PDB file of C-alpha atoms and ligand atoms in Angstrom:
ATOM      1  CA  UNK A 249     -20.692  15.431   3.369  1.00  0.00           C
ATOM      2  CA  UNK A 250     -19.570  15.812   6.986  1.00  0.00           C
ATOM      3  CA  UNK A 251     -17.540  13.004   8.073  1.00  0.00           C
ATOM      4  CA  UNK A 252     -15.315  12.159  11.119  1.00  0.00           C
ATOM      5  CA  UNK A 253     -12.825   9.242  11.722  1.00  0.00           C
ATOM      6  CA  UNK A 254     -12.449   7.964  15.401  1.00  0.00           C
ATOM      7  CA  UNK A 255      -9.140   5.821  15.072  1.00  0.00           C
ATOM      8  CA  UNK A 256      -7.145   3.892  18.164  1.00  0.00           C
ATOM      9  CA  UNK A 257      -3.701   3.092  16.817  1.00  0.00           C
ATOM     10  CA  UNK A 258      -1.430   2.281  19.754  1.00  0.00           C
ATOM     11  CA  UNK A 259       1.112   0.112  18.263  1.00  0.00           C
ATOM     12  CA  UNK A 260       2.972   1.247  15.567  1.00  0.00           C
ATOM     13  CA  UNK A 261       0.542   3.965  14.103  1.00  0.00           C
ATOM     14  CA  UNK A 262      -0.307   1.211  11.554  1.00  0.00           C
ATOM     15  CA  UNK A 263      -3.994   2.161  11.552  1.00  0.00           C
ATOM     16  CA  UNK A 264      -3.263   5.979  11.917  1.00  0.00           C
ATOM     17  CA  UNK A 265      -1.721   5.777   8.473  1.00  0.00           C
ATOM     18  CA  UNK A 266      -4.495   4.234   7.091  1.00  0.00           C
ATOM     19  CA  UNK A 267      -6.653   6.535   8.587  1.00  0.00           C
ATOM     20  CA  UNK A 268      -5.307   9.649   7.349  1.00  0.00           C
ATOM     21  CA  UNK A 269      -5.115   8.575   3.546  1.00  0.00           C
ATOM     22  CA  UNK A 270      -9.113   8.206   4.334  1.00  0.00           C
ATOM     23  CA  UNK A 271      -9.514  11.279   6.081  1.00  0.00           C
ATOM     24  CA  UNK A 272      -7.934  13.187   3.111  1.00  0.00           C
ATOM     25  CA  UNK A 273     -10.249  11.616   0.691  1.00  0.00           C
ATOM     26  CA  UNK A 274     -13.297  12.262   2.640  1.00  0.00           C
ATOM     27  CA  UNK A 275     -11.933  15.628   4.410  1.00  0.00           C
ATOM     28  CA  UNK A 276     -12.422  14.256   7.533  1.00  0.00           C
ATOM     29  CA  UNK A 277     -11.122  14.724  10.727  1.00  0.00           C
ATOM     30  CA  UNK A 278      -8.947  11.626  12.523  1.00  0.00           C
ATOM     31  CA  UNK A 279      -9.459  11.803  16.113  1.00  0.00           C
ATOM     32  CA  UNK A 280      -8.916   9.849  19.205  1.00  0.00           C
ATOM     33  CA  UNK A 281     -11.994   8.579  20.998  1.00  0.00           C
ATOM     34  CA  UNK A 282     -11.566  10.679  23.871  1.00  0.00           C
ATOM     35  CA  UNK A 283     -11.893  13.559  21.452  1.00  0.00           C
ATOM     36  CA  UNK A 284     -15.177  12.682  20.167  1.00  0.00           C
ATOM     37  CA  UNK A 285     -18.034  15.281  21.173  1.00  0.00           C
ATOM     38  CA  UNK A 286     -20.547  12.327  21.491  1.00  0.00           C
ATOM     39  CA  UNK A 287     -23.820  14.731  21.280  1.00  0.00           C
ATOM     40  CA  UNK A 288     -22.504  15.770  17.712  1.00  0.00           C
ATOM     41  CA  UNK A 289     -21.928  12.157  16.258  1.00  0.00           C
ATOM     42  CA  UNK A 290     -25.047  11.947  14.869  1.00  0.00           C
ATOM     43  CA  UNK A 291     -24.836  14.970  13.097  1.00  0.00           C
ATOM     44  CA  UNK A 292     -21.964  13.144  10.715  1.00  0.00           C
ATOM     45  CA  UNK A 293     -23.104  11.619   7.491  1.00  0.00           C
ATOM     46  CA  UNK A 294     -20.408   9.277   7.802  1.00  0.00           C
ATOM     47  CA  UNK A 295     -18.442   8.077  10.738  1.00  0.00           C
ATOM     48  CA  UNK A 296     -15.344   5.756  10.312  1.00  0.00           C
ATOM     49  CA  UNK A 297     -13.922   3.440  13.113  1.00  0.00           C
ATOM     50  CA  UNK A 298     -10.632   2.107  12.758  1.00  0.00           C
ATOM     51  CA  UNK A 299      -8.323  -0.066  14.860  1.00  0.00           C
ATOM     52  CA  UNK A 300      -5.255  -2.461  15.346  1.00  0.00           C
ATOM     53  CA  UNK A 301      -6.306  -5.746  16.156  1.00  0.00           C
ATOM     54  CA  UNK A 302      -5.307  -6.950  19.721  1.00  0.00           C
ATOM     55  CA  UNK A 303      -5.569 -10.550  20.647  1.00  0.00           C
ATOM     56  CA  UNK A 304      -8.482 -11.042  17.798  1.00  0.00           C
ATOM     57  CA  UNK A 305     -10.350  -7.848  18.793  1.00  0.00           C
ATOM     58  CA  UNK A 306     -10.286  -3.943  18.041  1.00  0.00           C
ATOM     59  CA  UNK A 307      -8.824  -1.928  20.799  1.00  0.00           C
ATOM     60  CA  UNK A 308     -10.767  -1.812  24.262  1.00  0.00           C
ATOM     61  CA  UNK A 309     -10.264   1.883  24.123  1.00  0.00           C
ATOM     62  CA  UNK A 310     -12.390   1.767  20.813  1.00  0.00           C
ATOM     63  CA  UNK A 311     -15.111  -0.747  21.934  1.00  0.00           C
ATOM     64  CA  UNK A 312     -15.372   0.961  25.134  1.00  0.00           C
ATOM     65  CA  UNK A 313     -16.000   4.167  23.527  1.00  0.00           C
ATOM     66  CA  UNK A 314     -18.647   2.441  21.206  1.00  0.00           C
ATOM     67  CA  UNK A 315     -20.479   0.772  23.810  1.00  0.00           C
ATOM     68  CA  UNK A 316     -20.755   4.085  25.944  1.00  0.00           C
ATOM     69  CA  UNK A 317     -22.759   5.637  22.941  1.00  0.00           C
ATOM     70  CA  UNK A 318     -26.427   6.081  23.421  1.00  0.00           C
ATOM     71  CA  UNK A 319     -28.784   4.295  21.036  1.00  0.00           C
ATOM     72  CA  UNK A 320     -29.722   7.099  18.401  1.00  0.00           C
ATOM     73  CA  UNK A 321     -30.377   7.890  14.736  1.00  0.00           C
ATOM     74  CA  UNK A 322     -26.785   7.761  13.623  1.00  0.00           C
ATOM     75  CA  UNK A 323     -26.070   7.828   9.778  1.00  0.00           C
ATOM     76  CA  UNK A 324     -23.712   5.760   7.822  1.00  0.00           C
ATOM     77  CA  UNK A 325     -20.511   4.269   9.277  1.00  0.00           C
ATOM     78  CA  UNK A 326     -17.736   2.047   7.891  1.00  0.00           C
ATOM     79  CA  UNK A 327     -15.139  -0.157  10.084  1.00  0.00           C
ATOM     80  CA  UNK A 328     -11.332  -0.510   9.220  1.00  0.00           C
ATOM     81  CA  UNK A 329      -8.678  -2.447  10.923  1.00  0.00           C
ATOM     82  CA  UNK A 330      -4.946  -3.530  10.407  1.00  0.00           C
ATOM     83  CA  UNK A 331      -3.464  -6.655  11.842  1.00  0.00           C
ATOM     84  CA  UNK A 332      -0.320  -8.686  11.759  1.00  0.00           C
ATOM     85  CA  UNK A 333      -2.119 -12.061  10.815  1.00  0.00           C
ATOM     86  CA  UNK A 334      -4.877 -12.554   7.895  1.00  0.00           C
ATOM     87  CA  UNK A 335      -8.407 -12.509   9.027  1.00  0.00           C
ATOM     88  CA  UNK A 336      -9.721 -15.734  10.183  1.00  0.00           C
ATOM     89  CA  UNK A 337     -12.786 -16.343   7.465  1.00  0.00           C
ATOM     90  CA  UNK A 338     -14.957 -17.842  10.302  1.00  0.00           C
ATOM     91  CA  UNK A 339     -14.828 -14.415  12.483  1.00  0.00           C
ATOM     92  CA  UNK A 340     -13.625 -11.108  10.639  1.00  0.00           C
ATOM     93  CA  UNK A 341     -11.914  -8.900  13.010  1.00  0.00           C
ATOM     94  CA  UNK A 342     -14.607  -6.181  11.886  1.00  0.00           C
ATOM     95  CA  UNK A 343     -17.527  -8.431  12.903  1.00  0.00           C
ATOM     96  CA  UNK A 344     -18.072  -7.637  16.643  1.00  0.00           C
ATOM     97  CA  UNK A 345     -17.528  -3.881  15.920  1.00  0.00           C
ATOM     98  CA  UNK A 346     -19.952  -3.591  13.214  1.00  0.00           C
ATOM     99  CA  UNK A 347     -22.478  -5.624  15.470  1.00  0.00           C
ATOM    100  CA  UNK A 348     -22.140  -3.226  18.171  1.00  0.00           C
ATOM    101  CA  UNK A 349     -22.417  -0.022  15.851  1.00  0.00           C
ATOM    102  CA  UNK A 350     -25.748  -1.537  14.055  1.00  0.00           C
ATOM    103  CA  UNK A 351     -26.927  -2.229  17.705  1.00  0.00           C
ATOM    104  CA  UNK A 352     -26.102   1.563  18.373  1.00  0.00           C
ATOM    105  CA  UNK A 353     -28.384   2.602  15.145  1.00  0.00           C
ATOM    106  CA  UNK A 354     -25.372   2.970  12.848  1.00  0.00           C
ATOM    107  CA  UNK A 355     -25.846   1.744   8.992  1.00  0.00           C
ATOM    108  CA  UNK A 356     -22.782  -0.019   8.477  1.00  0.00           C
ATOM    109  CA  UNK A 357     -22.004   0.242   4.984  1.00  0.00           C
ATOM    110  CA  UNK A 358     -18.430  -0.786   4.245  1.00  0.00           C
ATOM    111  CA  UNK A 359     -15.478  -2.727   6.047  1.00  0.00           C
ATOM    112  CA  UNK A 360     -11.419  -2.437   5.168  1.00  0.00           C
ATOM    113  CA  UNK A 361      -8.725  -4.777   6.442  1.00  0.00           C
ATOM    114  CA  UNK A 362      -5.335  -4.682   5.794  1.00  0.00           C
ATOM    115  CA  UNK A 363      -2.286  -6.331   7.192  1.00  0.00           C
ATOM    116  CA  UNK A 364       0.492  -4.056   9.185  1.00  0.00           C
ATOM    117  CA  UNK A 365       3.679  -4.575  10.837  1.00  0.00           C
ATOM    118  CA  UNK A 366       3.337  -6.582  13.868  1.00  0.00           C
ATOM    119  CA  UNK A 367       5.906  -7.044  17.069  1.00  0.00           C
ATOM    120  CA  UNK A 368       3.381  -9.268  19.178  1.00  0.00           C
ATOM    121  CA  UNK A 369       5.082 -11.853  20.955  1.00  0.00           C
ATOM    122  CA  UNK A 370       6.234 -14.262  19.913  1.00  0.00           C
ATOM    123  CA  UNK A 371       6.687 -12.447  16.501  1.00  0.00           C
ATOM    124  CA  UNK A 372       8.591  -9.970  18.289  1.00  0.00           C
ATOM    125  CA  UNK A 373      11.591 -12.674  18.602  1.00  0.00           C
ATOM    126  CA  UNK A 374      11.905 -13.050  14.827  1.00  0.00           C
ATOM    127  CA  UNK A 375      11.732  -9.346  14.264  1.00  0.00           C
ATOM    128  CA  UNK A 376       8.252  -8.929  13.759  1.00  0.00           C
ATOM    129  CA  UNK A 377       5.869  -9.854  10.778  1.00  0.00           C
ATOM    130  CA  UNK A 378       4.829  -7.860   7.815  1.00  0.00           C
ATOM    131  CA  UNK A 379       7.617  -5.123   8.100  1.00  0.00           C
ATOM    132  CA  UNK A 380       6.953  -2.321   5.962  1.00  0.00           C
ATOM    133  CA  UNK A 381       3.091  -2.650   5.846  1.00  0.00           C
ATOM    134  CA  UNK A 382       0.663  -0.577   5.403  1.00  0.00           C
ATOM    135  CA  UNK A 383       2.623  -0.200   2.130  1.00  0.00           C
ATOM    136  CA  UNK A 384       2.027   2.086  -0.804  1.00  0.00           C
ATOM    137  CA  UNK A 385      -0.299  -0.653  -2.133  1.00  0.00           C
ATOM    138  CA  UNK A 386      -2.319  -0.808   0.879  1.00  0.00           C
ATOM    139  CA  UNK A 387      -2.204   2.911   1.331  1.00  0.00           C
ATOM    140  CA  UNK A 388      -3.621   3.065  -2.245  1.00  0.00           C
ATOM    141  CA  UNK A 389      -6.484   0.725  -1.436  1.00  0.00           C
ATOM    142  CA  UNK A 390      -7.118   2.637   1.535  1.00  0.00           C
ATOM    143  CA  UNK A 391      -7.615   5.488  -0.655  1.00  0.00           C
ATOM    144  CA  UNK A 392      -9.749   3.964  -3.388  1.00  0.00           C
ATOM    145  CA  UNK A 393     -11.814   2.443  -0.603  1.00  0.00           C
ATOM    146  CA  UNK A 394     -12.385   6.139   0.606  1.00  0.00           C
ATOM    147  CA  UNK A 395     -13.254   7.345  -2.919  1.00  0.00           C
ATOM    148  CA  UNK A 396     -16.120   4.715  -3.248  1.00  0.00           C
ATOM    149  CA  UNK A 397     -17.451   5.976  -0.041  1.00  0.00           C
ATOM    150  CA  UNK A 398     -17.371   9.286  -0.959  1.00  0.00           C
ATOM    151  CA  UNK A 399     -18.725   8.718  -4.565  1.00  0.00           C
ATOM    152  CA  UNK A 400     -21.788   6.398  -2.876  1.00  0.00           C
ATOM    153  CA  UNK A 401     -22.476   9.286  -0.076  1.00  0.00           C
ATOM    154  CA  UNK A 402     -22.534  12.343  -2.773  1.00  0.00           C
ATOM    155  CA  UNK A 403     -24.722   9.954  -5.337  1.00  0.00           C
TER     156      UNK A 403
HETATM  157  C1  LIG B 207      -0.760  -7.208  22.106  1.00  0.00           C
HETATM  158  C2  LIG B 207      -0.797  -7.364  20.691  1.00  0.00           C
HETATM  159  C3  LIG B 207      -1.748  -8.326  20.502  1.00  0.00           C
HETATM  160  C4  LIG B 207      -1.889  -8.573  18.956  1.00  0.00           C
HETATM  161  N1  LIG B 207      -2.994  -9.185  18.649  1.00  0.00           N
HETATM  162  C5  LIG B 207      -3.179  -9.851  17.189  1.00  0.00           C
HETATM  163  C6  LIG B 207      -4.051 -10.275  16.894  1.00  0.00           C
HETATM  164  O1  LIG B 207      -4.664 -11.195  17.825  1.00  0.00           O
HETATM  165  N2  LIG B 207      -3.982 -11.137  15.524  1.00  0.00           N
HETATM  166  C7  LIG B 207      -3.585 -10.116  14.542  1.00  0.00           C
HETATM  167  O2  LIG B 207      -3.730 -10.280  13.386  1.00  0.00           O
HETATM  168  N3  LIG B 207      -2.595  -9.011  14.960  1.00  0.00           N
HETATM  169  C8  LIG B 207      -2.143  -8.865  16.402  1.00  0.00           C
HETATM  170  N4  LIG B 207      -1.651  -8.059  16.396  1.00  0.00           N
HETATM  171  C9  LIG B 207      -0.847  -7.172  15.640  1.00  0.00           C
HETATM  172  C10 LIG B 207      -1.326  -5.691  15.153  1.00  0.00           C
HETATM  173  O3  LIG B 207      -3.171  -6.000  15.348  1.00  0.00           O
HETATM  174  C11 LIG B 207      -0.747  -4.762  14.470  1.00  0.00           C
HETATM  175  O4  LIG B 207       0.529  -4.806  14.405  1.00  0.00           O
HETATM  176  C12 LIG B 207      -1.635  -3.795  13.826  1.00  0.00           C
HETATM  177  O5  LIG B 207      -1.377  -3.443  12.418  1.00  0.00           O
HETATM  178  C13 LIG B 207      -1.374  -2.750  14.770  1.00  0.00           C
HETATM  179  O6  LIG B 207      -1.814  -1.204  14.827  1.00  0.00           O
HETATM  180  P1  LIG B 207      -1.728   0.168  15.178  1.00  0.00           P
HETATM  181  O7  LIG B 207      -0.353   0.435  14.777  1.00  0.00           O
HETATM  182  O8  LIG B 207      -2.641   0.996  14.422  1.00  0.00           O
HETATM  183  O9  LIG B 207      -2.036  -0.158  16.806  1.00  0.00           O
HETATM  184  C14 LIG B 207      -1.176  -7.564  18.134  1.00  0.00           C
HETATM  185  C15 LIG B 207      -0.500  -6.888  18.558  1.00  0.00           C
HETATM  186  C16 LIG B 207       0.000  -6.654  19.755  1.00  0.00           C
HETATM  187  C17 LIG B 207       0.970  -5.572  20.248  1.00  0.00           C
END
């Protein structure tokens, strides 16, 4: 299976830590959007897209990158995010990116979400929230998620 993970992690590296764990399981490179060879993307069996959440959305560098992709015959994708606050049940953080990827032609099979250290104002004033996240339990959940992706892809 050929996999790659496209990740923006600009705040504390929270999402990159998740991406690295998934990347080890999937034997996938973790790259910034600007490092992706767009022409090669359709050749991957599985593409992961990860980002922290910024004012309820994935980072604009990641959404702009996906918007810029030509519609095509891509294969499977998954989306993961880290955020200071829990996902609003009525508006999952991954939803708009999942929809955008589906419009581009990806089959989005799974999503993963976990909490991450957050120093966004006004939380900065109290030293941030979710300090230490993602923690060992989060990383283990990310590893198990990626193992599941791999098992399904190979079955
Ligand atoms: C400017 C800014 C805006 C943020 N907006 C949100 C938000 O709307 N909801 C939320 O849950 N977390 C928000 N956060 C917290 C980040 O999503 C969280 O720290 C995330 O783990 C950052 O990931 P990264 O370190 O990989 O960039 C925000 C953080 C910053 C700096």
